[in-house]
Tab-separated table of C-alpha atoms in Angstrom:
chain	number	residue	atom	x	y	z
Y	157	MET	CA	-12.982	5.704	30.228
Y	158	ILE	CA	-15.195	2.626	30.025
Y	159	ILE	CA	-14.647	0.323	33.000
Y	160	GLN	CA	-15.909	-3.234	33.300
Y	161	ARG	CA	-17.157	-4.222	36.745
Y	162	LYS	CA	-18.779	-7.310	38.263
Y	163	ILE	CA	-21.282	-7.514	41.103
Y	164	SER	CA	-23.534	-10.183	42.568
Y	165	VAL	CA	-27.240	-9.831	41.832
Y	166	GLY	CA	-28.808	-12.465	44.024
Y	167	ASP	CA	-26.681	-15.492	43.251
Y	168	VAL	CA	-25.754	-14.314	39.740
Y	169	LEU	CA	-22.340	-12.801	39.100
Y	170	THR	CA	-23.221	-9.919	36.789
Y	171	SER	CA	-20.882	-8.121	34.415
Y	172	TYR	CA	-21.464	-4.526	33.410
Y	173	TYR	CA	-19.719	-1.609	31.749
Y	174	GLU	CA	-19.757	1.927	33.073
Y	175	ASP	CA	-18.515	5.419	32.266
Y	176	GLY	CA	-19.368	8.925	33.351
Y	177	ALA	CA	-21.191	10.390	36.344
Y	178	ASP	CA	-24.383	12.167	37.422
Y	179	LYS	CA	-27.823	11.103	36.090
Y	180	PRO	CA	-27.948	7.327	35.448
Y	181	ILE	CA	-28.731	5.850	32.052
Y	182	VAL	CA	-29.022	2.045	32.034
Y	183	LEU	CA	-28.739	0.342	28.636
Y	184	LEU	CA	-30.268	-3.101	27.996
Y	185	HIS	CA	-29.021	-5.052	24.989
Y	186	GLY	CA	-31.055	-7.430	22.834
Y	187	ALA	CA	-30.799	-11.192	22.461
Y	188	GLY	CA	-29.428	-13.588	19.883
Y	189	PRO	CA	-26.158	-15.513	19.830
Y	190	PHE	CA	-23.123	-13.346	20.586
Y	191	ALA	CA	-25.203	-10.379	21.809
Y	192	GLU	CA	-23.946	-8.502	24.836
Y	193	ALA	CA	-23.617	-5.014	26.299
Y	194	MET	CA	-20.332	-3.729	24.878
Y	195	PRO	CA	-20.874	-4.174	21.111
Y	196	SER	CA	-24.499	-3.114	21.495
Y	197	PHE	CA	-23.819	0.172	23.291
Y	198	ILE	CA	-20.184	1.126	22.809
Y	199	ARG	CA	-21.306	4.320	21.023
Y	200	GLN	CA	-23.534	5.325	23.951
Y	201	LEU	CA	-20.931	4.464	26.589
Y	202	HIS	CA	-18.503	6.770	24.793
Y	203	GLY	CA	-20.978	9.319	23.486
Y	204	LEU	CA	-23.128	10.066	26.539
Y	205	SER	CA	-20.696	9.703	29.432
Y	206	ASP	CA	-19.628	13.356	29.412
Y	207	ARG	CA	-23.016	14.271	30.897
Y	208	TYR	CA	-24.469	11.069	32.350
Y	209	ARG	CA	-23.502	7.961	34.282
Y	210	VAL	CA	-23.902	5.371	31.534
Y	211	ILE	CA	-24.243	1.735	32.624
Y	212	ALA	CA	-24.639	-1.293	30.350
Y	213	PRO	CA	-25.076	-4.714	32.006
Y	214	ASP	CA	-24.722	-8.085	30.348
Y	215	GLN	CA	-28.072	-9.748	30.966
Y	216	LEU	CA	-28.571	-13.368	32.019
Y	217	HIS	CA	-26.484	-15.802	29.921
Y	218	PHE	CA	-24.932	-13.045	27.814
Y	219	GLY	CA	-21.402	-11.663	27.888
Y	220	GLU	CA	-19.685	-12.460	31.172
Y	221	THR	CA	-22.835	-12.616	33.310
Y	222	GLY	CA	-23.725	-15.972	34.824
Y	223	TYR	CA	-25.367	-18.806	32.914
Y	224	PRO	CA	-28.089	-21.028	34.427
Y	225	ALA	CA	-26.827	-24.266	35.919
Y	226	ASP	CA	-28.907	-26.321	33.477
Y	227	HIS	CA	-27.680	-24.213	30.535
Y	228	LYS	CA	-31.233	-23.687	29.316
Y	229	TYR	CA	-32.368	-20.570	27.522
Y	230	ILE	CA	-33.977	-17.818	29.635
Y	231	ASN	CA	-36.496	-15.758	27.688
Y	232	ARG	CA	-37.025	-12.017	27.959
Y	233	ILE	CA	-39.673	-12.141	30.685
Y	234	GLY	CA	-37.282	-14.325	32.653
Y	235	ARG	CA	-34.605	-11.591	32.523
Y	236	VAL	CA	-36.749	-8.882	34.093
Y	237	GLU	CA	-36.156	-9.663	37.779
Y	238	HIS	CA	-32.409	-9.835	37.210
Y	239	VAL	CA	-32.403	-6.323	35.745
Y	240	ILE	CA	-34.546	-5.022	38.624
Y	241	GLY	CA	-32.117	-6.621	41.066
Y	242	PHE	CA	-29.185	-5.061	39.240
Y	243	ILE	CA	-30.670	-1.562	39.490
Y	244	ASP	CA	-31.502	-2.118	43.167
Y	245	VAL	CA	-28.019	-3.420	44.033
Y	246	LEU	CA	-26.424	-0.346	42.454
Y	247	GLY	CA	-28.846	1.864	44.379
Y	248	LEU	CA	-29.950	3.759	41.278
Y	249	LYS	CA	-32.921	6.142	41.284
Y	250	ASP	CA	-34.722	8.114	38.564
Y	251	VAL	CA	-33.133	5.948	35.893
Y	252	THR	CA	-33.394	6.566	32.184
Y	253	LEU	CA	-33.830	2.979	30.993
Y	254	VAL	CA	-32.896	2.281	27.364
Y	255	GLY	CA	-33.735	-1.037	25.719
Y	256	HIS	CA	-32.826	-2.313	22.278
Y	257	SER	CA	-34.624	-5.243	20.613
Y	258	GLU	CA	-35.504	-7.763	23.357
Y	259	GLY	CA	-33.955	-5.325	25.797
Y	260	ALA	CA	-36.849	-2.984	24.979
Y	261	PHE	CA	-39.300	-5.610	26.249
Y	262	VAL	CA	-37.286	-5.999	29.452
Y	263	ALA	CA	-37.030	-2.217	29.883
Y	264	ALA	CA	-40.760	-1.677	29.373
Y	265	ARG	CA	-41.662	-4.468	31.772
Y	266	VAL	CA	-39.306	-3.076	34.441
Y	267	ALA	CA	-40.867	0.373	34.016
Y	268	ILE	CA	-44.360	-1.126	34.385
Y	269	VAL	CA	-43.740	-3.242	37.497
Y	270	ARG	CA	-41.241	-0.899	39.205
Y	271	PRO	CA	-42.242	2.639	38.275
Y	272	ASP	CA	-40.319	3.919	41.294
Y	273	LEU	CA	-37.052	3.058	39.527
Y	274	VAL	CA	-37.626	4.469	36.039
Y	275	SER	CA	-38.305	8.100	35.188
Y	276	ARG	CA	-37.697	7.868	31.440
Y	277	LEU	CA	-37.948	4.984	29.006
Y	278	VAL	CA	-36.288	4.716	25.584
Y	279	LEU	CA	-37.296	1.882	23.246
Y	280	LEU	CA	-35.095	1.096	20.247
Y	281	THR	CA	-36.253	-0.974	17.227
Y	282	ALA	CA	-37.849	-4.026	18.813
Y	283	SER	CA	-40.097	-6.742	17.437
Y	284	ALA	CA	-40.164	-8.025	21.021
Y	285	ILE	CA	-42.482	-5.205	22.063
Y	286	SER	CA	-44.262	-4.333	18.807
Y	287	PRO	CA	-47.897	-5.021	17.930
Y	288	VAL	CA	-48.887	-7.114	14.920
Y	289	TRP	CA	-51.567	-6.479	12.321
Y	290	GLY	CA	-52.991	-9.984	12.496
Y	291	ASP	CA	-53.333	-10.309	8.732
Y	292	HIS	CA	-51.285	-10.634	5.519
Y	293	ARG	CA	-49.264	-7.514	6.391
Y	294	ASP	CA	-47.365	-9.584	8.946
Y	295	ASP	CA	-46.101	-12.031	6.308
Y	296	PRO	CA	-43.016	-10.065	5.090
Y	297	TRP	CA	-41.546	-9.261	8.499
Y	298	MET	CA	-42.278	-12.748	9.815
Y	299	LYS	CA	-40.506	-14.247	6.803
Y	300	ALA	CA	-37.528	-11.955	7.415
Y	301	CYS	CA	-37.417	-13.006	11.072
Y	302	ARG	CA	-37.449	-16.710	10.226
Y	303	GLU	CA	-34.527	-16.228	7.866
Y	304	HIS	CA	-32.510	-13.988	10.166
Y	305	TYR	CA	-33.077	-15.914	13.392
Y	306	ASP	CA	-32.575	-19.434	12.051
Y	307	TYR	CA	-30.463	-21.309	14.599
Y	308	SER	CA	-30.992	-24.743	13.055
Y	309	ARG	CA	-27.792	-24.238	11.083
Y	310	PRO	CA	-24.396	-25.018	12.627
Y	311	MET	CA	-22.747	-22.215	14.567
Y	312	PRO	CA	-20.887	-19.923	12.159
Y	313	SER	CA	-17.163	-19.464	12.414
Y	314	GLU	CA	-15.928	-16.149	13.753
Y	315	ASP	CA	-15.123	-14.871	10.271
Y	316	GLU	CA	-18.509	-16.023	8.935
Y	317	TYR	CA	-20.252	-14.235	11.769
Y	318	ILE	CA	-18.288	-11.029	11.227
Y	319	SER	CA	-18.897	-11.161	7.472
Y	320	THR	CA	-22.660	-11.360	8.044
Y	321	TRP	CA	-22.508	-8.587	10.624
Y	322	ARG	CA	-20.564	-6.310	8.280
Y	323	LYS	CA	-23.128	-6.792	5.495
Y	324	GLY	CA	-25.873	-5.539	7.784
Y	325	CYS	CA	-23.866	-2.737	9.384
Y	326	HIS	CA	-24.665	0.795	8.207
Y	327	ALA	CA	-21.797	2.474	10.106
Y	328	TYR	CA	-18.766	0.194	10.105
Y	329	ALA	CA	-15.802	1.031	12.311
Y	330	PRO	CA	-12.833	-1.082	13.478
Y	331	ASP	CA	-13.668	-0.698	17.163
Y	332	LEU	CA	-17.158	-2.051	16.513
Y	333	GLU	CA	-15.695	-5.076	14.775
Y	334	ASP	CA	-13.266	-5.620	17.639
Y	335	ALA	CA	-16.171	-5.568	20.109
Y	336	GLN	CA	-18.169	-7.997	17.949
Y	337	ARG	CA	-15.225	-10.390	17.710
Y	338	ALA	CA	-14.650	-10.295	21.469
Y	339	ALA	CA	-18.343	-10.991	22.071
Y	340	TYR	CA	-18.265	-13.923	19.639
Y	341	ARG	CA	-15.273	-15.462	21.415
Y	342	ARG	CA	-16.820	-15.122	24.866
Y	343	ALA	CA	-20.081	-16.686	23.723
Y	344	ALA	CA	-18.365	-19.483	21.800
Y	345	ALA	CA	-16.221	-20.382	24.816
Y	346	ARG	CA	-19.345	-20.719	26.969
Y	347	GLY	CA	-21.422	-22.738	24.505
Y	348	GLN	CA	-24.068	-20.056	24.144
Y	349	TYR	CA	-25.114	-20.966	20.590
Y	350	GLY	CA	-26.372	-24.350	21.753
Y	351	MET	CA	-28.776	-22.621	24.142
Y	352	PHE	CA	-30.452	-20.898	21.205
Y	353	GLN	CA	-30.591	-24.133	19.224
Y	354	THR	CA	-32.507	-25.831	22.055
Y	355	ALA	CA	-34.689	-22.829	22.993
Y	356	PRO	CA	-38.488	-23.352	23.034
Y	357	GLN	CA	-40.372	-22.996	19.760
Y	358	GLU	CA	-41.939	-19.705	20.813
Y	359	GLU	CA	-38.501	-18.091	20.558
Y	360	SER	CA	-38.236	-18.823	16.819
Y	361	ASP	CA	-41.849	-18.884	15.628
Y	362	PRO	CA	-43.022	-15.261	15.082
Y	363	PHE	CA	-46.669	-16.216	15.643
Y	364	LEU	CA	-45.806	-17.501	19.112
Y	365	TYR	CA	-43.056	-14.997	19.848
Y	366	VAL	CA	-45.370	-11.988	20.024
Y	367	GLN	CA	-47.543	-13.577	22.716
Y	368	LEU	CA	-45.263	-12.363	25.502
Y	369	GLN	CA	-45.851	-8.684	24.727
Y	370	GLN	CA	-49.556	-9.381	24.273
Y	371	LYS	CA	-49.656	-10.852	27.788
Y	372	TYR	CA	-47.075	-8.916	29.791
Y	373	ILE	CA	-46.879	-5.489	28.120
Y	374	PHE	CA	-49.901	-4.270	26.170
Y	375	PRO	CA	-52.630	-4.895	28.807
Y	376	LEU	CA	-50.534	-3.039	31.404
Y	377	LEU	CA	-49.449	0.044	29.489
Y	378	HIS	CA	-51.874	2.135	31.547
Y	379	LEU	CA	-49.509	1.507	34.487
Y	380	LEU	CA	-46.541	2.964	32.622
Y	381	GLN	CA	-45.588	6.220	34.320
Y	382	ALA	CA	-42.204	6.852	32.724
Y	383	GLU	CA	-41.930	9.386	29.934
Y	384	THR	CA	-41.364	7.298	26.809
Y	385	MET	CA	-39.398	7.910	23.633
Y	386	ILE	CA	-39.380	5.405	20.770
Y	387	ILE	CA	-36.544	5.463	18.215
Y	388	TRP	CA	-36.967	3.203	15.200
Y	389	SER	CA	-34.948	2.001	12.214
Y	390	LYS	CA	-36.337	2.639	8.749
Y	391	ASN	CA	-34.348	-0.154	7.108
Y	392	ASP	CA	-34.879	-3.256	9.259
Y	393	PRO	CA	-37.114	-5.756	7.415
Y	394	THR	CA	-37.756	-7.735	10.609
Y	395	VAL	CA	-39.423	-4.744	12.299
Y	396	PRO	CA	-41.022	-2.373	9.762
Y	397	PRO	CA	-41.565	1.228	10.895
Y	398	GLU	CA	-45.327	0.785	10.901
Y	399	ARG	CA	-45.043	-1.620	13.835
Y	400	GLY	CA	-43.075	0.957	15.793
Y	401	LEU	CA	-45.708	3.564	15.030
Y	402	MET	CA	-48.445	1.200	16.231
Y	403	LEU	CA	-46.512	0.846	19.483
Y	404	ALA	CA	-46.268	4.619	19.838
Y	405	LYS	CA	-50.034	4.885	19.442
Y	406	LEU	CA	-50.492	2.428	22.312
Y	407	ILE	CA	-48.266	4.380	24.719
Y	408	GLU	CA	-49.907	7.593	25.833
Y	409	ASN	CA	-47.808	10.741	25.348
Y	410	SER	CA	-44.900	8.879	23.766
Y	411	ASP	CA	-42.626	10.441	21.149
Y	412	PHE	CA	-41.729	8.492	17.990
Y	413	HIS	CA	-38.609	9.082	15.881
Y	414	LEU	CA	-37.811	7.244	12.641
Y	415	LEU	CA	-34.187	7.202	11.459
Y	416	ASN	CA	-33.145	6.434	7.897
Y	417	ASN	CA	-30.016	4.454	6.915
Y	418	ALA	CA	-30.327	2.240	9.973
Y	419	GLY	CA	-30.753	-1.501	10.276
Y	420	HIS	CA	-31.664	-3.375	13.426
Y	421	ALA	CA	-28.892	-1.795	15.529
Y	422	VAL	CA	-30.119	1.775	15.221
Y	423	GLN	CA	-27.996	2.832	18.209
Y	424	THR	CA	-24.780	2.032	16.316
Y	425	ASP	CA	-25.938	2.659	12.743
Y	426	ARG	CA	-27.138	6.158	13.682
Y	427	SER	CA	-25.353	6.655	16.996
Y	428	GLU	CA	-24.956	10.419	16.779
Y	429	ALA	CA	-28.653	10.925	16.048
Y	430	VAL	CA	-29.714	8.505	18.800
Y	431	ASN	CA	-27.379	10.120	21.329
Y	432	ALA	CA	-28.583	13.608	20.357
Y	433	LEU	CA	-32.200	12.578	20.875
Y	434	ILE	CA	-31.398	11.118	24.296
Y	435	ARG	CA	-29.468	14.226	25.310
Y	436	GLN	CA	-32.220	16.574	24.191
Y	437	TRP	CA	-34.869	14.508	25.909
Y	438	CYS	CA	-33.086	13.838	29.200
Y	439	GLY	CA	-31.760	17.368	29.612
């Protein structure tokens, strides 16, 4: 049974969800308004907990984890130390660290700077950690990102948000919608959308956005000791498969898996396949 718990990580009250026992798998969700642990990883919390201790924290200013006092946006490099602190507070060792979207950046950075914590690394469909071509081939995915991550518009209503989510969902289920609605309500009550509207330009401009991985990830991949598996969506226009393959070529001895009929949330769109790959890989 999935249990929600709260602990203090430094001075931040941190919410997380947990099920199962034995080898720890820590799941890091992506960013964007209304993102949080439960809707991102409900299929892994249910589907892997028979064999593993599955833990999914809400990262800084997501879900029920603390918001900064000034209510300003914290980017993905700014979330790394909080995740390290979370793993340390729980006393976890030999963690399989799974990151989706911006969570993949956080997971990779944690594995680079604290290799003692992470034995295996799983990266799921993430522009936040992918290389770019540096030419006209970047135009389509950058255009798709600008359209998808446009926070200049007013915050959508709950039903508008759910309607958009359902259009992009490849594996709809009522419990997923319930989790999405609950996440929307928590975020709306805490004014989260306004944080994205006032975030720095580098969070919305794809040309600037990729600079973080170019500075904090790619030059340090030689320090990455964790065994790495990359699982990618075939049908996400914001992160074409070729970018995932370029990432796999940068990470020595990494495995790359491409799943069809999956949008950005590959872990829910193709949950059985993702869970099977993790099981086979982790043993």
